[in-house]
XYZ file of C-alpha atoms in Angstrom:
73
model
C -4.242 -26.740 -2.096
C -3.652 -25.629 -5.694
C -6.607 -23.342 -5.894
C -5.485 -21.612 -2.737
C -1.960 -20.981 -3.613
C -3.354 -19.905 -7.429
C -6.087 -17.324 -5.376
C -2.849 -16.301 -3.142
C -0.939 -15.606 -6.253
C -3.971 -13.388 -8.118
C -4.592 -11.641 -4.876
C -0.518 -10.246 -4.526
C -0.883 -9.595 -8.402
C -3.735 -7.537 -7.382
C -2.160 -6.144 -4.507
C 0.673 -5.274 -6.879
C -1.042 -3.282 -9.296
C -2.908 -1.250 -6.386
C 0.202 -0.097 -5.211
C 2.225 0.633 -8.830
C -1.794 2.907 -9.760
C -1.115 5.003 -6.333
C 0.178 7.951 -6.917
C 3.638 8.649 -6.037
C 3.397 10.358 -2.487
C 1.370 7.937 -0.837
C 2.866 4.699 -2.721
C 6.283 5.734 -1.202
C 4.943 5.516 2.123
C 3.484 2.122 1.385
C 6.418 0.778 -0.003
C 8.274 2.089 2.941
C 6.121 0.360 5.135
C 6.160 -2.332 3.512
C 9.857 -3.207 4.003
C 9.487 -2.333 7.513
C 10.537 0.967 7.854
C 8.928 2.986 10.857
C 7.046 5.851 11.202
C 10.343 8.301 12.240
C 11.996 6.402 9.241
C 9.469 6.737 6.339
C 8.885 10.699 8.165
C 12.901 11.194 7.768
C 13.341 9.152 4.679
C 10.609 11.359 2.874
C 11.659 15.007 4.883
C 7.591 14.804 5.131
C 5.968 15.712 8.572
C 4.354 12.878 10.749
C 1.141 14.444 9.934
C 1.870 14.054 6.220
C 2.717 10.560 6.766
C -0.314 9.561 8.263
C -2.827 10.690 6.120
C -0.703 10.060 3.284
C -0.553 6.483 4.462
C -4.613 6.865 5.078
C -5.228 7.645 1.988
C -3.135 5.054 0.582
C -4.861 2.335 2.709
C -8.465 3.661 1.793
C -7.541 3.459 -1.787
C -5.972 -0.336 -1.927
C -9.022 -1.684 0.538
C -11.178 -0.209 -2.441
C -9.091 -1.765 -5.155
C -9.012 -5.078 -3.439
C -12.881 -4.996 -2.941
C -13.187 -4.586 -6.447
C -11.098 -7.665 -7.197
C -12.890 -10.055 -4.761
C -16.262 -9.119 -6.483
């Protein structure tokens, strides 16, 4: 329906602006992720340890799921 694909559309706008406010370590590895890139790849990519990866990618997570929460209020 209309109202769906207009509450899809607000929802990758939101989505969008989580990820630009992010700062710039941990929206790399989201962006990396996001195009598919692996965890050796986004590790290699960044010269950043796997440890560094995954709680930079953590923290990323943690901070969009509040973002988004705060949008579907």
């Amino acid at each position: 329906t209309a109202e769906r694909t207009v509450l899809q559309k607000e929802r990758s706008r939101a989505l969008k602006v989580a990820i630009e406010a992010l700062p710039a370590t941990q929206r790399s590895v989201v962006v990396l992720e996001l195009h598919g890139c692996g965890p050796a790849q986004t590790r290699d990519t960044l010269r950043i340890t796997d440890l560094a990866r995954r709680v930079r990618l953590s923290r990323a997570r943690s901070r969009l799921r509040e973002h988004m929460v705060r949008f579907a209020a």
